[in-house]
XYZ file of C-alpha atoms in Angstrom:
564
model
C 0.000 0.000 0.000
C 1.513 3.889 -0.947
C 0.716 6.148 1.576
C 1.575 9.935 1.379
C 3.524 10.763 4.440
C 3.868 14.153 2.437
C 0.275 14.544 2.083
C -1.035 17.929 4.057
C -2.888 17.952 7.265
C -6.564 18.325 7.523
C -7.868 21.861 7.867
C -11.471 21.842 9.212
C -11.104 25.895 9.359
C -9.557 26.260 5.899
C -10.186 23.507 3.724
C -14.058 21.915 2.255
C -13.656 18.734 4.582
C -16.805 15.969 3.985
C -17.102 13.401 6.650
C -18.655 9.764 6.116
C -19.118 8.903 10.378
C -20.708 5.357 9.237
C -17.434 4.262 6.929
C -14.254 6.868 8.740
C -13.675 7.987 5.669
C -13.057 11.698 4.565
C -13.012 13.530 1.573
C -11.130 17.089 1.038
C -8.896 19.233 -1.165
C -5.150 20.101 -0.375
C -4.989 23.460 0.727
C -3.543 24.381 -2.845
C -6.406 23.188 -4.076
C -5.067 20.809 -6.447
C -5.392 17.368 -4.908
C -8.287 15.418 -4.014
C -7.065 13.606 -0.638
C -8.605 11.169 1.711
C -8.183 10.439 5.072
C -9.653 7.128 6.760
C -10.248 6.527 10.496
C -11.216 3.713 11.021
C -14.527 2.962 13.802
C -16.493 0.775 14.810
C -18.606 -1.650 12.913
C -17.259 0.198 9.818
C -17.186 -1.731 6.748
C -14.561 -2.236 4.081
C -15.345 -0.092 0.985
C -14.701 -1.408 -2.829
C -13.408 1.296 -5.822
C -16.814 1.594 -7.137
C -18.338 3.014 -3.801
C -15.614 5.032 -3.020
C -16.381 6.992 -6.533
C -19.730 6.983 -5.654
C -18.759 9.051 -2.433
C -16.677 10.829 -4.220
C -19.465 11.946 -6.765
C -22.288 12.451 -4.175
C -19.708 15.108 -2.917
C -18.937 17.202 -5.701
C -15.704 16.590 -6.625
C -15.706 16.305 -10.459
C -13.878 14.184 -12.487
C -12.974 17.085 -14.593
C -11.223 18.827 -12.546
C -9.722 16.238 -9.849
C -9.122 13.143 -12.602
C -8.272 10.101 -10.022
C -5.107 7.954 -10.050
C -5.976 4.336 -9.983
C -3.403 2.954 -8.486
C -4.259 5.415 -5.449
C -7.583 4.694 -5.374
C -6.759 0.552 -5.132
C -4.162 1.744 -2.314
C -6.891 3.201 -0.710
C -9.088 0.448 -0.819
C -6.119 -1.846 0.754
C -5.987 0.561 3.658
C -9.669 0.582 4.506
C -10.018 -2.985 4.404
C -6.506 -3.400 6.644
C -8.303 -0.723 8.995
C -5.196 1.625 8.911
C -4.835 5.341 10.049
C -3.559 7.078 7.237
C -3.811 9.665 4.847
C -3.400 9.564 0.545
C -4.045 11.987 -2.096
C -6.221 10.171 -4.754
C -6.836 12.477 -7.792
C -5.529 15.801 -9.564
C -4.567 17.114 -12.987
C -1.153 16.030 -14.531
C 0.556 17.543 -17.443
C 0.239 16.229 -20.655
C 3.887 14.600 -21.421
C 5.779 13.631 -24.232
C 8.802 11.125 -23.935
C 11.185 9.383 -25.859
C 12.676 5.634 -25.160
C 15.231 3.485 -27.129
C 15.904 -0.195 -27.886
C 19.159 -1.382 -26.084
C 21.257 -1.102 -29.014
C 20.528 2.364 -30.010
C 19.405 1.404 -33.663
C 15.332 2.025 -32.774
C 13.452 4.672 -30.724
C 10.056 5.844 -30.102
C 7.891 8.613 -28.580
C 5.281 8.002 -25.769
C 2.728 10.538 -25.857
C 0.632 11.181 -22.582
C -2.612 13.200 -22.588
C -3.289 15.813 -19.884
C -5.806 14.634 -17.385
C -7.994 17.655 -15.263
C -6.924 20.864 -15.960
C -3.388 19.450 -16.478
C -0.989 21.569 -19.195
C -2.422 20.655 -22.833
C 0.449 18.675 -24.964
C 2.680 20.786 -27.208
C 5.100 20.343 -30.234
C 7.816 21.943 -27.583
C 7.462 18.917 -25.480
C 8.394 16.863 -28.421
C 11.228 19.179 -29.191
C 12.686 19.362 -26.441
C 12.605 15.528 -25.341
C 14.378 14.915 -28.909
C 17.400 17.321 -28.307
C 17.895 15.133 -24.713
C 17.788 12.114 -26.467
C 20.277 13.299 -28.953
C 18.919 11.682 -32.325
C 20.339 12.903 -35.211
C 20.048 10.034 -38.152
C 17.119 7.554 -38.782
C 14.162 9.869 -38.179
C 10.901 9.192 -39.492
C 10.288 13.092 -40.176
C 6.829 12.541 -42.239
C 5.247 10.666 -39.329
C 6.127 12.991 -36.530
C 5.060 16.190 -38.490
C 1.627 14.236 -38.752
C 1.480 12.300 -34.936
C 3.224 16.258 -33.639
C 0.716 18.445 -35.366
C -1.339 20.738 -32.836
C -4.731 19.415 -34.640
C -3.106 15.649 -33.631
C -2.106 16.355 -30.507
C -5.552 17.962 -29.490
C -7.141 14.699 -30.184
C -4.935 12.762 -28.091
C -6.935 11.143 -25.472
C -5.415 7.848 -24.405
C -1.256 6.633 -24.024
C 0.189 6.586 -27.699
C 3.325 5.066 -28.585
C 4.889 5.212 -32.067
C 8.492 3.908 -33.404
C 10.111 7.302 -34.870
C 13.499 6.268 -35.567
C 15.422 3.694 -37.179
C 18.877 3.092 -37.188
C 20.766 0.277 -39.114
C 22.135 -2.972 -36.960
C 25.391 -4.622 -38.700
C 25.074 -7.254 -40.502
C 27.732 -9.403 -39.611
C 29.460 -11.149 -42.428
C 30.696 -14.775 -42.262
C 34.249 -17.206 -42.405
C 34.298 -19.839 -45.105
C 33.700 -22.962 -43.667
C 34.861 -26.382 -44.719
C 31.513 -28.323 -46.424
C 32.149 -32.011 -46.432
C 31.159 -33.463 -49.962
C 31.404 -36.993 -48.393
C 31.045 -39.412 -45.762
C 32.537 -38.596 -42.190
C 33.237 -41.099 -39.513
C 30.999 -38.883 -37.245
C 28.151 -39.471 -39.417
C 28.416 -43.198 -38.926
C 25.186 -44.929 -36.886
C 24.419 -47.654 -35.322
C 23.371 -51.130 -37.204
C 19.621 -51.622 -37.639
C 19.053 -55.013 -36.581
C 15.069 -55.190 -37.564
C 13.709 -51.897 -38.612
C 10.144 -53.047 -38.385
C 10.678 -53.003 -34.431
C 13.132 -50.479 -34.302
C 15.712 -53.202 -32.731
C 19.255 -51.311 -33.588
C 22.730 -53.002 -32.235
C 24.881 -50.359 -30.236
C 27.832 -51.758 -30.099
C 28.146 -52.145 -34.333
C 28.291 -48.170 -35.502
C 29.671 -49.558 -39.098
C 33.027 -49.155 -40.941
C 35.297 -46.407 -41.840
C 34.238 -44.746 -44.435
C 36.679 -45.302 -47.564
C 37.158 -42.970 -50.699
C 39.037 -43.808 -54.288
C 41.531 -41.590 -55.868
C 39.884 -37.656 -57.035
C 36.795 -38.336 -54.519
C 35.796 -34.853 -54.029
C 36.018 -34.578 -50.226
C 34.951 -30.885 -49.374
C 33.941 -27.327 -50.265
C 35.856 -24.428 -49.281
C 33.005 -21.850 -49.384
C 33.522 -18.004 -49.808
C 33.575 -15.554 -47.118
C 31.045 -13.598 -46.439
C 31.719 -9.922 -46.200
C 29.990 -7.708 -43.745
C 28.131 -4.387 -43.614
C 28.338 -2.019 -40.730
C 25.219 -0.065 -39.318
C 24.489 3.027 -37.456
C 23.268 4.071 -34.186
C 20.546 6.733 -34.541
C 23.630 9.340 -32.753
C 24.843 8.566 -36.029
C 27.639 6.275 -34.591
C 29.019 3.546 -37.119
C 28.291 0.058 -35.097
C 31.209 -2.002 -37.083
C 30.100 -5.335 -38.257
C 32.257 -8.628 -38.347
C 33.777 -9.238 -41.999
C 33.889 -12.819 -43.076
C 37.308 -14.185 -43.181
C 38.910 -17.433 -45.222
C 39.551 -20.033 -43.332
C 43.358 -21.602 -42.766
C 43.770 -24.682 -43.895
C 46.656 -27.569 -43.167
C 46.203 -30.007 -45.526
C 48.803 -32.781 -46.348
C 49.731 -34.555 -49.875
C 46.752 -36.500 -49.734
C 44.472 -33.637 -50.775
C 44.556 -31.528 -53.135
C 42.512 -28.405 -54.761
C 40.353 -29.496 -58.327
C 41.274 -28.711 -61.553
C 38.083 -28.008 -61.992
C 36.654 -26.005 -59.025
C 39.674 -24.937 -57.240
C 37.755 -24.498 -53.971
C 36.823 -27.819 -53.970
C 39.432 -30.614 -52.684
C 39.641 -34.171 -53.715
C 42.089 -37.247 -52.523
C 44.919 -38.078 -54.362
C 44.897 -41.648 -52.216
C 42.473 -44.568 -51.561
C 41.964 -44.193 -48.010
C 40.061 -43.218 -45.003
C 39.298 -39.244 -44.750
C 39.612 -37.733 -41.582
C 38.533 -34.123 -41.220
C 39.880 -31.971 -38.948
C 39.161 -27.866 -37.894
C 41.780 -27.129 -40.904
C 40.996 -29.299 -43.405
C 40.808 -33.401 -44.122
C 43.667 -35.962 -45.008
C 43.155 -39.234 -46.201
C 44.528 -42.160 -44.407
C 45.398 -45.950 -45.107
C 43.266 -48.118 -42.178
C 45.134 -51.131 -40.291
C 42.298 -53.629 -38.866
C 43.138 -56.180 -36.343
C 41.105 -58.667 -34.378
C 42.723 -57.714 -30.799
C 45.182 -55.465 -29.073
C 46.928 -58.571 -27.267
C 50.064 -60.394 -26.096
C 50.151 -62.249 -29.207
C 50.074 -58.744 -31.313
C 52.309 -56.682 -28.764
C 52.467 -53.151 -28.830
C 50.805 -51.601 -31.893
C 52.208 -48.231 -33.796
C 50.966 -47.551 -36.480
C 51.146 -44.507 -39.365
C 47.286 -44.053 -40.675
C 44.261 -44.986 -38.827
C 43.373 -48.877 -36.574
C 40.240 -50.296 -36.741
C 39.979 -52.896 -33.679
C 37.225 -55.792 -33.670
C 37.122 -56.366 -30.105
C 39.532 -54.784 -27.182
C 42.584 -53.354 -25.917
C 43.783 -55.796 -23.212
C 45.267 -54.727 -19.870
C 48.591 -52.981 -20.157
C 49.093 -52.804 -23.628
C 49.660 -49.888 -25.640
C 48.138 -48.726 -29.661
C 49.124 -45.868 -30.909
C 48.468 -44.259 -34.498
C 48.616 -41.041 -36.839
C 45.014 -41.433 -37.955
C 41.276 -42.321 -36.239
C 41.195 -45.317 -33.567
C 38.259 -47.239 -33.131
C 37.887 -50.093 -31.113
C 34.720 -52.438 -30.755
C 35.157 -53.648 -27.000
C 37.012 -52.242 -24.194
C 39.882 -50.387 -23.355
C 40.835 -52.002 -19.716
C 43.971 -50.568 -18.157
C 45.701 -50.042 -21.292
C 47.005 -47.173 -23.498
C 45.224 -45.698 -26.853
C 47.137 -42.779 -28.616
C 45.841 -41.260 -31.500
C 46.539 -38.406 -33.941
C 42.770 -38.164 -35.135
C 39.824 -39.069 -33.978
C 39.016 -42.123 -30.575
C 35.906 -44.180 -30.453
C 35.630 -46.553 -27.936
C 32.185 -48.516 -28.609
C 32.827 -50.987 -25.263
C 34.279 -47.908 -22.842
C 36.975 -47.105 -21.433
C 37.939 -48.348 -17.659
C 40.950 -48.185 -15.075
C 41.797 -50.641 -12.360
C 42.265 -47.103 -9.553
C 40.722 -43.372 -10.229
C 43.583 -41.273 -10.644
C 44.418 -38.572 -8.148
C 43.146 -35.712 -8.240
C 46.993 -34.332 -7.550
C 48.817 -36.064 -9.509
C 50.666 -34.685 -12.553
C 50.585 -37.757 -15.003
C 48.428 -41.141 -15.283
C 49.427 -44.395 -13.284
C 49.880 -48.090 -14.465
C 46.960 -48.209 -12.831
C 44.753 -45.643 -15.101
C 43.202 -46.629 -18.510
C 44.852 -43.747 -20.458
C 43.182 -42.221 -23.818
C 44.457 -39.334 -26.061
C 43.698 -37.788 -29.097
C 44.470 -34.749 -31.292
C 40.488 -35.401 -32.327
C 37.307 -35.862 -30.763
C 37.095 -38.959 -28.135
C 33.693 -40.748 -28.195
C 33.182 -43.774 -25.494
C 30.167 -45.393 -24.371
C 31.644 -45.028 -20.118
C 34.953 -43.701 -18.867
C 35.659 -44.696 -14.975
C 38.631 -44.606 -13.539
C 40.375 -43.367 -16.244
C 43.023 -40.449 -17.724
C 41.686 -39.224 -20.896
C 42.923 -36.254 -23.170
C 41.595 -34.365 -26.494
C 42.551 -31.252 -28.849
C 38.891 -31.644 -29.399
C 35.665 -32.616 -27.554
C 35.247 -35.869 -25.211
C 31.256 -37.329 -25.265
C 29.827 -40.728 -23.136
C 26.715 -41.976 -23.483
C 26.170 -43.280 -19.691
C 28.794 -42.257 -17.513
C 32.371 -40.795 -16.693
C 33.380 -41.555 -13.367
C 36.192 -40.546 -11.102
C 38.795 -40.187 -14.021
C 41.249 -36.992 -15.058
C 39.640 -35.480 -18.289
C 41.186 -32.898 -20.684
C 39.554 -31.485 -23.543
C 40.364 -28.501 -25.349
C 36.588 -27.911 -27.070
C 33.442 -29.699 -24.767
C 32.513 -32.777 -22.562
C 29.340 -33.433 -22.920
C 27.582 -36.996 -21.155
C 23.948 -37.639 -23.273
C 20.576 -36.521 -21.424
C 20.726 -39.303 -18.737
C 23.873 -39.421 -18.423
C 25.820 -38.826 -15.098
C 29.236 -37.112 -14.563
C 30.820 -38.332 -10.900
C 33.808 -37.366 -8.976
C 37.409 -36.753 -10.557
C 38.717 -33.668 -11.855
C 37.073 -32.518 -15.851
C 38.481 -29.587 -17.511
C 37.003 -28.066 -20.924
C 37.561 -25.397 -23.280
C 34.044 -23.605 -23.478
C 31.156 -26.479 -22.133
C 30.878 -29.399 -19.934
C 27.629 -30.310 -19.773
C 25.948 -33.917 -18.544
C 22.289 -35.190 -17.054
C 23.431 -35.210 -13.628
C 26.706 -33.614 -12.189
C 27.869 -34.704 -9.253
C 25.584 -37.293 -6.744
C 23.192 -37.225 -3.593
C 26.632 -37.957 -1.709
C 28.019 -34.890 -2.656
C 31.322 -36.540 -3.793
C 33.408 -34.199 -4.275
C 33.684 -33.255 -8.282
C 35.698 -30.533 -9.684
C 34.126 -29.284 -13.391
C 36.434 -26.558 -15.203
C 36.156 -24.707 -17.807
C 38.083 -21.733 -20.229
C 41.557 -22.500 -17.834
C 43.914 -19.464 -18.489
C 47.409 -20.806 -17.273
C 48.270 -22.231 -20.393
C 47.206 -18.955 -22.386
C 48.753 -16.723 -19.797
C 52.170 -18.936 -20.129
C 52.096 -18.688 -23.741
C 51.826 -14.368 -23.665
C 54.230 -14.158 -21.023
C 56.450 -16.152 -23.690
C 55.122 -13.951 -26.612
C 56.011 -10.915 -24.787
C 59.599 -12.027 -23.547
C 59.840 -12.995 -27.562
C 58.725 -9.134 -28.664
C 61.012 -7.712 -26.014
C 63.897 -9.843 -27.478
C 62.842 -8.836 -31.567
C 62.587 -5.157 -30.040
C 66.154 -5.008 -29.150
C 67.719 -6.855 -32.099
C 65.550 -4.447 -34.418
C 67.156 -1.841 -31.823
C 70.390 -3.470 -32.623
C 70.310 -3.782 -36.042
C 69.070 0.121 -36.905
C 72.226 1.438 -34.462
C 74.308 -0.516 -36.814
C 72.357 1.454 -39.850
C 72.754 4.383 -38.269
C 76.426 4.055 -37.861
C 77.271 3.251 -41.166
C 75.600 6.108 -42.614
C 76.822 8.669 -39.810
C 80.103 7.126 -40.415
C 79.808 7.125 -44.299
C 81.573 3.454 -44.516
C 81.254 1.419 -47.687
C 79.840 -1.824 -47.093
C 79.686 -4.654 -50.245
C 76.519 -5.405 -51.933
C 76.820 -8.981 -49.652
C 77.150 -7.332 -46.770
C 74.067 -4.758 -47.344
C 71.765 -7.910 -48.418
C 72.455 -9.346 -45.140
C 71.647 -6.537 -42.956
C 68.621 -6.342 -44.865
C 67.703 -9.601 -45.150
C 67.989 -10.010 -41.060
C 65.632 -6.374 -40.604
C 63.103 -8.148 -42.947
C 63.265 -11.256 -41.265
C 63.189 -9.756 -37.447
C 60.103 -7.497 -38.819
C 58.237 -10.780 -40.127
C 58.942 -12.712 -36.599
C 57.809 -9.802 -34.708
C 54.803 -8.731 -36.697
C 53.642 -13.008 -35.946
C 54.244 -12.598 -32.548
C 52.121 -9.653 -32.732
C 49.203 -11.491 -34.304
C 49.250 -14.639 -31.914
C 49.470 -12.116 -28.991
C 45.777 -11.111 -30.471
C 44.530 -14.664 -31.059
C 45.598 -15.210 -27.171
C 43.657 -12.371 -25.794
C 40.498 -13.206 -28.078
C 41.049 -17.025 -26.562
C 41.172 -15.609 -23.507
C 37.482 -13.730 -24.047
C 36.524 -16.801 -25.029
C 37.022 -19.189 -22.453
C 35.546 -16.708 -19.694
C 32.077 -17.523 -21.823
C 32.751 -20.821 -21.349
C 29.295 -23.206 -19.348
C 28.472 -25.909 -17.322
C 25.520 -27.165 -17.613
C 23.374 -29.369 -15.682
C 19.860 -30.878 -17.986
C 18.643 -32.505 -14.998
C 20.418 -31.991 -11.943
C 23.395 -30.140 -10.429
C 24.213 -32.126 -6.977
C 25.823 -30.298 -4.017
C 29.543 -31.039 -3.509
C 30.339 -30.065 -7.346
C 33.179 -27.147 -7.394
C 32.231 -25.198 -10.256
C 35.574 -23.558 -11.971
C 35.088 -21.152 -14.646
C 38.479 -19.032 -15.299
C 39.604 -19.440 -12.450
C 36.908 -18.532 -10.606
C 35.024 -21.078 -7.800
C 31.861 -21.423 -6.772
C 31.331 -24.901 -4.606
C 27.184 -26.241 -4.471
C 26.180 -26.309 -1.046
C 22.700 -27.042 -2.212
C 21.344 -29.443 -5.054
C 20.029 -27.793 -8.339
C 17.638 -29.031 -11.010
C 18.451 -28.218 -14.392
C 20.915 -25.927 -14.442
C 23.329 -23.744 -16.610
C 26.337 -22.215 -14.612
C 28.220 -19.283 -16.322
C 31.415 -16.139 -15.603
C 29.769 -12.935 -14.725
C 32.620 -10.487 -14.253
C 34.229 -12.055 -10.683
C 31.079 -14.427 -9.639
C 29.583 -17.695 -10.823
C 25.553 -17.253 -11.257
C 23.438 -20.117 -12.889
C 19.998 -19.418 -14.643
């Protein structure tokens, strides 16, 4: 309820005062003689009063609507106090000014006008109103000049007799423009799925996701498309608002690819192989297949890509340049792999590593890949990825690494150990009801801090042999000493070459502070439930559950970890 603690006293000498004895309510003007107040006492056997017979009261009294137009929101604080039975005092009606105000959209590209009518003998609404709240809001591109000549005119603005709004301005938001992207133009181990056993019942097998997917010589294996260049917009200051322009992407490719003849953005193998596509590019690769990772097979390197029928017994070790995928499990043993892992049986320790401890143990299932890692359980285990690490049931007290995302499917629950992610970890249910301890990072900054304190030291060092090098310049000239055409190639030849080194140190010193922007968006994100006992880390910052949340998305805002 508002109540006027401003609101004058009651003059019974000065001021038109009408009493209601039967409800202790009082009607009288301010002794300005511009508000309608009311003043309730409340006494005995009084009843509470609704809107509709206090304006009846109000009427019978003589206090016209004209002249003393009443504020609703009073009158319904009014009727709050009676029925509480209160001692108080309100004003409920009077003329207001007719208004004219201006409001914006948060980016500055759109505004419009809010027109308020007078109410009572309020000041009438005026083209100076208008004028005046434009030159505070500064507008000075994007108007809509034939509409407010015709919504601004006196004859329009007469006739104004309810709230108007109308959009009056328009700026331009950029249109951000867009990198060329890498379109595949053929099959991707990713795309693989699982073997339909009987599609008439929808019976599928799990554990038999297919083959590697094989291409001949000249298979066309991806599009390069074109950027997309941007166009800027305007704020309706007339401030440019710079849009993002499309850039090409970099690509590593190997001998195995090469551009088309034909289309020289597209790229085609110049191998039979297995493609594997990477964030730069693809490269095709030979695939060994074996039955088992065993005694009888020893320790398996290999340079292309291992397809394994069944496991990868205890304490034995594959590594290869290409894709791994093996069909059973990987029990206390070692996968290495320069593309992408897929474990279909899981991958499982014999001891969850500690959550101190710098490298794995003999007793830790170990799995790392420049690629994605895909497993159908991790416990127990060390596991690290340049890309993104997924499960479909669980990961369990194990170490995991990945530079991209973990990510568990819907149901699936992340428990105890120590995760770390680029930008997103995100699982069914983090943590359990028995608050085991479980530390989820993501966007570290030690590594990207390292790296710019190196870039720096690196720029200090090209500084002073640029330094150097000019001083040596300078004396020659100053000097006037004839140097041999070798001798002047080499002095230039080193400036050129310290100017190229510094101006890439430059440019990954940029790439480092955009990571670094990055990572501090990074999220973890609960779909069902976020247990208590999880230590949330998001760039360096900690927030540790002490309660259980349902679903749940945890993010960095400035210094503090809030969820929504």
């Amino acid at each position: 309820m508002t109540i006027d603690t401003d609101a004058p006293e009651k003059n019974n000498a000065d001021t038109d005062v009408e009493v209601t004895e039967s409800t202790g309510l009082e009607l009288f003007i301010n002794p300005a003689g511009t508000r309608l107040a009311a003043h309730f006492q409340p006494v005995p056997n009084s009843a509470a009063l609704s809107e509709e017979q206090i304006l009846a009261m109000i009427a019978e009294q003589g206090y016209s609507e004209e002249d003393y137009p009443i504020y609703p929101d009073r009158l319904k604080d009014l009727v709050i106090g009676i029925r509480q039975r209160r001692s108080f005092e309100i004003e409920i009606g009077g003329p207001t000014d007719g208004d004219v105000s201006i409001y914006f959209a948060q980016d500055k590209t759109l505004a419009g006008v809010r027109i308020l009518p007078p109410s009572g003998k309020g000041l009438p609404l005026s083209r100076q109103l208008f004028d005046s709240a434009l030159q505070k809001a500064r507008i000075y591109r994007g108007l809509d000049h034939e509409l407010i000549e015709k919504i601004m005119s006196d004859e329009a603005l007469a006739q104004v007799r309810e709230e108007q709004c109308y959009l009056i301005a328009f700026g331009q938001k950029p249109k951000n423009g867009q990198d060329s992207e890498l379109v595949p133009l053929t099959e991707q181990i990713s795309e693989r799925r699982p073997k339909v056993i009987n599609d008439q019942i929808d019976q599928v097998d799990f554990r038999e996701l297919g083959d590697f997917p094989v291409v001949e010589v000249e298979t066309p294996l991806f599009r390069l498309t074109e950027p997309v260049a941007g166009e800027d917009g305007f704020s309706l200051s007339g401030k440019p608002i710079k849009a993002y322009q499309g850039k090409e992407k970099k690509l590593k490719l190997d001998s195995s690819v090469k551009p088309s003849y034909e289309d020289r953005r597209v790229y085609i193998s110049t191998v039979k192989g297995m493609p594997v596509f990477t964030e730069q590019g693809v490269h095709v690769e030979q695939v060994l297949k074996l039955d088992e990772i065993n005694m009888g097979t020893g320790n398996i390197r290999f340079d292309g890509s291992v397809l394994v029928k069944k496991g990868v017994n205890p304490g034995m070790l594959l590594e290869a340049t290409g894709d791994i995928k093996v069909g059973g499990l990987v029990d206390n043993a070692t996968v290495i792999s320069g593309g992408n892992v897929e474990i279909v049986g899981g991958i499982i320790g014999q001891k969850s590593p500690s959550l101190k401890a710098d490298a794995p143990t003999k007793e830790n299932a170990v799995v790392r890949a420049k690629g994605n890692v895909k497993a159908r359980f991790i416990q127990d285990a060390w596991v690290e990825s340049n890309g993104s690490i997924s499960a479909q049931k669980l990961i369990m007290h194990s170490r995991l690494w990945a530079a991209h995302q973990v990510k568990l499917a819907g149901a699936g629950q992340l428990v105890g150990g120590h995760v770390i992610a680029g930008t997103l970890i995100e699982a069914g249910q983090l943590g359990t009801l028995a608050s085991v301890p479980t530390i989820l990072e993501v966007g570290p900054l030690d590594a990207i801090r390292e790296e710019v304190i190196q870039v720096q030291n690196k720029l200090k060092e090209g500084a002073a042999q640029m330094k150097q090098l000019r001083d040596l310049i300078h004396r020659i000239k100053e000097e006037k000493r004839k140097i041999s055409p070798e001798k002047k190639e080499q002095i230039l030849k080193a400036r050129d070459t310290i100017s190229n080194v510094i101006a890439a140190l430059e440019l990954r010193r940029s790439e480092l502070e955009q990571e670094v922007q990055t990572r501090k968006k990074g999220r973890v994100r609960g779909i069902k439930k976020a247990h208590s006992g999880c230590n949330i880390i998001i760039s360096d910052v900690s927030r540790i559950l002490k309660e259980d949340f349902g679903k749940t998305t945890f993010y960095l805002e400035g210094t503090e970890i809030l969820l929504r």
